[in-house]
Amino acid sequence: MHWQLLLASVVLVGGAMSMPAVGQDATVAAASECAASLTIPALTPVRLELLAPLGSKISRSGDSFPIRLAEPIVVEGVVLVREGTTGMGEVVHAKKAGGSGSAGELVLAARYLEVCGQRLRLRSMHLSSNGKSRTDTVNALNVASAASPLPVGLFGFMIHGGQVNVPQGTIAEAKTAEIFPPAATADARQVP
Amino acid sequence: MFQKLSIAAAVAVTALASPAIAQDKEAPAPIAIPAPPAGKGQIVFYRPGGMGFAVGCSVNEKGQKVSSLGAGKYFIMVTEPGRHEFSVKSEAKDTLALEVEADETQYASCKIKMGFMVGRPDIRPATEAEFRKSKLKMVDADDMGPGEGALRPEQVAAALSGAPAAATPAAAPAPVAPASPQQ
């Protein structure tokens, strides 16, 4: 019993001692993130995680969707933006799959990450995709219909292409659109 | 004797000519797409051959014709970065919005799908790999829109050769001519 109490107190003391250390690390990271002593160059590659399911059937052009930084942005060995930093993306174009074999379409864009109360603008998230097109199947059916006494080609209107589905948690590559923080851009302009 | 000599000569000529014929049958050189001018983006619109060759696929933006797009043709449109919405119309209208990025090239294709009376053009995002699969020729300058937009063949040639382009309805492309991978 005595040993158990002693062990428990050691664990408690150890935990209490180590907690501030973890907090200090976090503070250091936060300070480095917002101190702006280092800048993030434009076109720095970033890995993003999509936090909502998207698709040609469920999304609409102009919809916004949440994103999260999947890997920290590190410049000269310093973590400037931590993993998990959130932001927004936008559905640029969404079209449901339709008749005559036309496939669903989805064009997405990453817009920004919220960093130190400012928006770090993003670009170049190439996550555009199409569903499976069946227009060639429909066209082949029409050719066959020409040789047939029955109007089988009309069935082509009922053949739909495939939808595009982008599940939640999808990882996408993008780039930073500008030097960050923007104040650094102004400083850079002043330097002859 | 004369006949034998003639046959031998004909065989020799054929043997000499065959490499040239073989060269003619080789795959054509891949289409060179110039890089967009600095700070601008570009979209390559193309239409693979196939069904509906008689149906037009005229690409428009904000009601202005950018270019016609016949079967087996392509054109390059240089434009400002940002969201752009394009439309094609015959029996029915189809639209496509793309996010144009500075210094990048994107691709879009137009296919003709089945319609009630005539085929319906279907415009959609595409990739460079899909573009490279098709055997294509550039749209004739006569078929391009009157305003800014599609690069004329001479502008593309000038951009690829690094020479300054002539008076341009669109912005002159950068004088760098690498194959343009999607960045």
Coordinates of C-alpha atoms in Angstrom, one line a residue:
Chain A
M1 CA 0.0 0.0 0.0
H2 CA 2.8 2.4 1.0
W3 CA 4.6 1.6 -2.3
Q4 CA 1.5 2.2 -4.3
L5 CA 1.0 5.6 -2.7
L6 CA 4.6 6.5 -3.3
L7 CA 4.3 5.4 -7.0
A8 CA 1.1 7.4 -7.4
S9 CA 2.7 10.6 -6.0
V10 CA 5.7 10.2 -8.2
V11 CA 3.4 9.9 -11.3
L12 CA 1.5 12.9 -10.2
V13 CA 4.5 15.0 -9.5
G14 CA 6.1 13.9 -12.8
G15 CA 3.0 14.8 -14.7
A16 CA 2.7 18.1 -13.1
M17 CA 6.3 18.9 -13.8
S18 CA 6.1 17.8 -17.4
M19 CA 2.8 19.7 -18.3
P20 CA 4.3 23.2 -18.3
A21 CA 7.1 21.9 -20.5
V22 CA 4.5 20.8 -23.2
G23 CA 2.7 24.1 -22.8
Q24 CA 6.0 26.0 -23.3
D25 CA 6.7 24.0 -26.5
A26 CA 3.2 24.9 -27.8
T27 CA 3.8 28.6 -26.8
V28 CA 7.1 28.6 -28.7
A29 CA 5.4 27.1 -31.7
A30 CA 2.6 29.7 -31.5
A31 CA 5.1 32.5 -31.0
S32 CA 7.1 31.4 -34.0
E33 CA 3.9 31.1 -36.0
C34 CA 2.8 34.7 -35.3
A35 CA 6.1 36.5 -34.7
A36 CA 6.6 37.0 -38.5
S37 CA 10.4 36.9 -38.1
L38 CA 10.3 34.3 -40.9
T39 CA 8.1 34.4 -43.9
I40 CA 6.4 31.7 -46.0
P41 CA 7.4 32.1 -49.6
A42 CA 4.7 32.2 -52.3
L43 CA 4.1 28.8 -54.0
T44 CA 5.2 26.8 -50.9
P45 CA 3.6 23.4 -51.3
V46 CA 1.0 22.5 -48.7
R47 CA -0.9 19.3 -48.0
L48 CA -4.6 19.8 -47.1
E49 CA -7.3 17.5 -45.8
L50 CA -10.9 18.0 -46.9
L51 CA -13.1 18.0 -43.9
A52 CA -16.4 17.5 -45.7
P53 CA -17.6 14.9 -48.2
L54 CA -18.0 16.5 -51.7
G55 CA -19.5 15.2 -54.9
S56 CA -20.9 16.1 -58.3
K57 CA -24.4 15.1 -57.0
I58 CA -24.2 16.6 -53.5
S59 CA -22.2 19.8 -54.0
R60 CA -23.2 23.0 -55.8
S61 CA -21.0 25.6 -57.5
G62 CA -20.1 28.3 -55.0
D63 CA -20.4 26.1 -51.9
S64 CA -17.7 26.5 -49.3
F65 CA -16.1 23.5 -47.5
P66 CA -13.8 23.3 -44.5
I67 CA -10.1 22.2 -45.0
R68 CA -7.3 21.5 -42.5
L69 CA -3.5 21.6 -42.9
A70 CA -2.5 17.9 -43.0
E71 CA 1.2 18.6 -42.5
P72 CA 2.9 21.7 -40.9
I73 CA 4.4 24.4 -43.0
V74 CA 8.1 24.4 -42.1
V75 CA 10.5 27.1 -43.2
E76 CA 14.2 26.8 -42.3
G77 CA 13.4 24.1 -39.8
V78 CA 10.8 26.2 -38.0
V79 CA 7.2 25.2 -37.9
L80 CA 5.5 28.4 -39.1
V81 CA 2.0 27.0 -39.4
R82 CA 0.9 24.0 -37.4
E83 CA -0.8 20.9 -38.7
G84 CA -4.5 21.1 -38.1
T85 CA -4.8 24.8 -38.9
T86 CA -8.2 25.2 -40.5
G87 CA -9.4 27.1 -43.5
M88 CA -11.9 27.1 -46.4
G89 CA -12.1 25.8 -49.9
E90 CA -14.7 26.4 -52.6
V91 CA -16.6 24.3 -55.1
V92 CA -15.8 26.1 -58.4
H93 CA -17.9 23.9 -60.5
A94 CA -20.3 21.0 -59.9
K95 CA -22.5 19.2 -62.4
K96 CA -24.5 16.1 -61.8
A97 CA -24.1 13.2 -64.1
G98 CA -26.9 13.2 -66.7
G99 CA -28.6 11.3 -69.5
S100 CA -26.9 10.3 -72.7
G101 CA -24.0 9.0 -70.7
S102 CA -22.7 12.4 -69.5
A103 CA -20.5 12.1 -66.5
G104 CA -20.6 14.2 -63.3
E105 CA -18.0 17.0 -62.9
L106 CA -16.4 18.6 -59.9
V107 CA -13.8 21.4 -59.8
L108 CA -12.5 22.4 -56.3
A109 CA -10.2 25.2 -55.2
A110 CA -8.5 25.8 -51.8
R111 CA -9.0 29.4 -50.8
Y112 CA -7.2 30.1 -47.5
L113 CA -6.0 29.0 -44.1
E114 CA -6.6 31.1 -40.9
V115 CA -3.2 31.9 -39.6
C116 CA -2.7 34.3 -36.7
G117 CA -6.0 36.0 -37.4
Q118 CA -5.0 36.5 -41.1
R119 CA -5.8 34.6 -44.2
L120 CA -3.0 32.7 -45.9
R121 CA -4.3 32.5 -49.4
L122 CA -3.9 29.3 -51.3
R123 CA -4.0 28.2 -54.9
S124 CA -3.3 25.4 -57.3
M125 CA -5.3 22.6 -55.6
H126 CA -5.8 20.4 -58.6
L127 CA -8.5 18.1 -57.5
S128 CA -10.8 18.4 -60.5
S129 CA -12.3 15.2 -61.6
N130 CA -14.9 13.7 -63.8
G131 CA -17.1 10.7 -63.2
K132 CA -17.1 7.8 -65.7
S133 CA -18.4 9.1 -69.1
R134 CA -20.7 6.7 -71.0
T135 CA -21.2 8.9 -74.0
D136 CA -19.2 6.5 -76.2
T137 CA -21.5 3.6 -75.1
V138 CA -24.5 5.7 -76.0
N139 CA -23.0 6.6 -79.4
A140 CA -22.3 3.0 -80.1
L141 CA -25.9 2.2 -79.2
N142 CA -27.0 4.8 -81.7
V143 CA -24.9 3.3 -84.5
A144 CA -26.4 -0.1 -83.7
S145 CA -29.8 1.5 -83.7
A146 CA -29.3 2.6 -87.3
A147 CA -29.0 -1.0 -88.4
S148 CA -31.9 -2.1 -86.3
P149 CA -35.7 -1.9 -87.0
L150 CA -36.2 -1.0 -83.4
P151 CA -35.4 2.5 -82.0
V152 CA -32.9 1.1 -79.4
G153 CA -30.9 4.3 -79.6
L154 CA -33.6 6.0 -77.5
F155 CA -32.4 3.9 -74.5
G156 CA -29.3 6.1 -74.7
F157 CA -31.2 8.9 -72.9
M158 CA -31.6 6.6 -69.9
I159 CA -27.9 5.8 -69.6
H160 CA -26.3 8.0 -67.0
G161 CA -22.6 8.7 -66.5
G162 CA -20.9 8.2 -63.2
Q163 CA -20.9 10.7 -60.4
V164 CA -17.7 12.1 -58.8
N165 CA -17.4 11.5 -55.1
V166 CA -14.6 13.0 -52.9
P167 CA -14.8 11.5 -49.5
Q168 CA -14.2 13.4 -46.3
G169 CA -10.6 13.1 -45.3
T170 CA -9.2 13.3 -48.8
I171 CA -5.7 14.7 -49.0
A172 CA -5.0 17.2 -51.7
E173 CA -1.9 19.2 -52.7
A174 CA -2.0 23.0 -53.0
K175 CA 0.4 25.9 -52.8
T176 CA 0.5 29.2 -51.0
A177 CA -0.6 32.1 -53.2
E178 CA 1.5 34.8 -51.7
I179 CA 4.3 35.7 -49.3
F180 CA 3.0 35.4 -45.8
P181 CA 2.5 37.4 -43.7
P182 CA 1.5 40.1 -46.2
A183 CA 3.4 42.7 -44.2
A184 CA 6.6 40.9 -45.3
T185 CA 5.6 41.6 -48.9
A186 CA 5.5 45.3 -48.2
D187 CA 8.9 45.1 -46.4
A188 CA 10.3 43.3 -49.4
R189 CA 9.1 46.0 -51.7
Q190 CA 10.7 48.7 -49.7
V191 CA 14.1 47.0 -49.9
P192 CA 15.9 48.5 -52.9
Chain B
M1 CA 19.1 -8.7 -119.3
F2 CA 17.7 -5.3 -119.5
Q3 CA 14.5 -6.5 -117.7
K4 CA 16.6 -8.0 -114.9
L5 CA 18.5 -4.8 -114.5
S6 CA 15.3 -2.8 -114.4
I7 CA 13.9 -5.1 -111.7
A8 CA 17.1 -4.8 -109.7
A9 CA 17.0 -1.0 -110.0
A10 CA 13.3 -0.9 -109.0
V11 CA 14.1 -3.1 -105.9
A12 CA 17.0 -0.8 -105.0
V13 CA 14.8 2.3 -105.3
T14 CA 12.1 0.7 -103.2
A15 CA 14.6 -0.3 -100.6
L16 CA 15.9 3.3 -100.5
A17 CA 12.5 4.7 -100.4
S18 CA 11.2 2.5 -97.6
P19 CA 12.9 4.3 -94.8
A20 CA 11.2 7.5 -95.9
I21 CA 7.8 5.8 -96.0
A22 CA 8.5 4.3 -92.6
Q23 CA 9.3 7.8 -91.3
D24 CA 6.1 9.1 -92.8
K25 CA 4.2 6.5 -90.8
E26 CA 5.9 7.4 -87.5
A27 CA 3.7 9.1 -84.9
P28 CA 3.5 12.9 -85.4
A29 CA 5.5 15.1 -83.0
P30 CA 3.6 15.9 -79.8
I31 CA 1.8 19.2 -79.8
A32 CA 3.9 21.9 -78.2
I33 CA 2.0 24.2 -75.9
P34 CA 3.8 27.4 -74.9
A35 CA 3.9 28.5 -71.3
P36 CA 1.4 31.3 -70.5
P37 CA 2.7 34.9 -70.2
A38 CA 4.0 35.7 -66.7
G39 CA 1.1 36.4 -64.3
K40 CA -1.5 34.9 -66.7
G41 CA -3.0 31.5 -67.0
Q42 CA -4.2 29.5 -70.0
I43 CA -6.7 26.8 -70.9
V44 CA -6.3 24.4 -73.8
F45 CA -9.7 23.5 -75.2
Y46 CA -9.9 20.5 -77.4
R47 CA -12.4 18.2 -79.1
P48 CA -11.6 14.7 -79.8
G49 CA -12.9 13.2 -83.1
G50 CA -15.8 10.8 -83.1
M51 CA -19.5 11.1 -83.2
G52 CA -21.2 14.4 -84.0
F53 CA -18.5 15.8 -86.2
A54 CA -21.2 18.0 -88.0
V55 CA -22.3 19.6 -84.7
G56 CA -20.5 22.7 -83.7
C57 CA -18.9 23.2 -80.3
S58 CA -18.4 27.0 -80.1
V59 CA -16.9 28.0 -76.8
N60 CA -18.2 31.3 -75.3
E61 CA -17.4 33.4 -72.2
K62 CA -19.7 36.1 -71.0
G63 CA -21.7 35.9 -74.3
Q64 CA -18.6 36.4 -76.4
K65 CA -17.3 33.7 -78.7
V66 CA -13.8 32.6 -77.8
S67 CA -13.5 30.1 -80.7
S68 CA -15.3 27.4 -82.6
L69 CA -14.0 23.9 -82.0
G70 CA -14.4 21.4 -84.7
A71 CA -13.9 17.7 -84.4
G72 CA -10.2 16.9 -83.9
K73 CA -9.2 20.5 -83.1
Y74 CA -7.8 22.5 -80.2
F75 CA -7.1 26.0 -79.3
I76 CA -5.3 27.8 -76.5
M77 CA -6.9 30.6 -74.5
V78 CA -4.7 33.0 -72.4
T79 CA -6.6 34.8 -69.7
E80 CA -6.4 36.4 -66.2
P81 CA -6.2 34.2 -63.2
G82 CA -9.5 33.5 -61.3
R83 CA -12.8 31.8 -61.9
H84 CA -14.0 31.7 -65.5
E85 CA -17.2 30.3 -66.8
F86 CA -17.5 28.9 -70.3
S87 CA -20.6 27.8 -72.2
V88 CA -21.3 25.8 -75.3
K89 CA -24.7 25.6 -76.9
S90 CA -26.7 23.8 -79.6
E91 CA -30.0 22.1 -78.8
A92 CA -29.1 22.5 -75.1
K93 CA -26.6 24.6 -73.2
D94 CA -23.7 23.3 -71.1
T95 CA -21.4 25.3 -68.9
L96 CA -18.1 24.7 -67.2
A97 CA -16.4 26.9 -64.6
L98 CA -12.6 26.6 -64.1
E99 CA -10.2 28.2 -61.7
V100 CA -7.4 29.6 -63.8
E101 CA -4.1 29.9 -61.9
A102 CA -1.3 32.2 -62.9
D103 CA 1.5 30.6 -64.9
E104 CA -0.4 27.3 -65.2
T105 CA -2.1 25.5 -68.1
Q106 CA -5.4 23.7 -67.7
Y107 CA -7.3 21.5 -70.1
A108 CA -11.0 21.2 -71.1
S109 CA -12.6 19.0 -73.6
C110 CA -15.8 19.1 -75.6
K111 CA -17.6 16.0 -76.7
I112 CA -20.9 15.6 -78.6
K113 CA -23.4 13.5 -76.8
M114 CA -26.8 12.2 -78.0
G115 CA -29.7 14.7 -78.3
F116 CA -33.3 14.6 -79.5
M117 CA -32.8 16.3 -82.9
V118 CA -29.1 17.0 -83.0
G119 CA -26.1 16.2 -80.8
R120 CA -25.5 18.2 -77.6
P121 CA -22.0 19.5 -76.8
D122 CA -20.7 18.5 -73.4
I123 CA -17.8 20.6 -72.1
R124 CA -15.9 19.2 -69.1
P125 CA -12.5 19.5 -67.3
A126 CA -9.7 17.3 -68.7
T127 CA -6.1 16.5 -68.1
E128 CA -3.0 16.9 -70.2
A129 CA -2.7 13.1 -70.4
E130 CA -6.2 13.0 -72.0
F131 CA -5.3 15.8 -74.3
R132 CA -2.2 14.0 -75.5
K133 CA -4.2 10.9 -76.3
S134 CA -6.1 12.6 -79.1
K135 CA -4.8 13.4 -82.6
L136 CA -5.5 17.1 -82.9
K137 CA -4.9 20.1 -85.1
M138 CA -5.1 23.8 -84.1
V139 CA -8.3 25.6 -84.9
D140 CA -8.0 27.9 -88.0
A141 CA -7.7 31.6 -87.2
D142 CA -10.9 32.2 -89.2
D143 CA -12.9 30.1 -86.7
M144 CA -11.6 32.0 -83.7
G145 CA -13.6 34.7 -82.0
P146 CA -13.1 38.4 -82.8
G147 CA -12.2 39.5 -79.3
E148 CA -9.5 38.6 -76.9
G149 CA -9.1 34.9 -76.1
A150 CA -7.9 32.2 -78.4
L151 CA -4.3 32.5 -79.5
R152 CA -3.8 32.7 -83.3
P153 CA -1.6 30.0 -84.8
E154 CA 1.1 32.7 -85.6
Q155 CA 1.1 33.8 -82.0
V156 CA 1.6 30.2 -80.8
A157 CA 4.4 29.8 -83.3
A158 CA 6.0 33.0 -82.2
A159 CA 5.7 32.0 -78.5
L160 CA 7.3 28.6 -79.2
S161 CA 10.1 30.1 -81.2
G162 CA 10.8 32.8 -78.7
A163 CA 10.2 35.6 -81.3
P164 CA 8.0 38.6 -80.3
A165 CA 4.4 38.0 -81.4
A166 CA 2.7 40.3 -83.9
A167 CA -0.3 42.5 -82.9
T168 CA -2.3 40.3 -80.6
P169 CA -5.9 40.1 -79.9
A170 CA -4.9 38.3 -76.7
A171 CA -2.0 38.8 -74.5
A172 CA 1.3 37.7 -76.0
P173 CA 2.5 34.4 -74.6
A174 CA 5.8 34.2 -72.8
P175 CA 8.8 33.6 -75.0
V176 CA 9.5 30.3 -73.3
A177 CA 8.4 27.2 -74.9
P178 CA 8.6 24.1 -72.7
A179 CA 6.0 21.5 -72.9
S180 CA 3.5 22.7 -70.3
P181 CA 3.0 20.3 -67.5
Q182 CA 0.1 21.1 -65.1
Q183 CA 1.7 22.6 -62.1

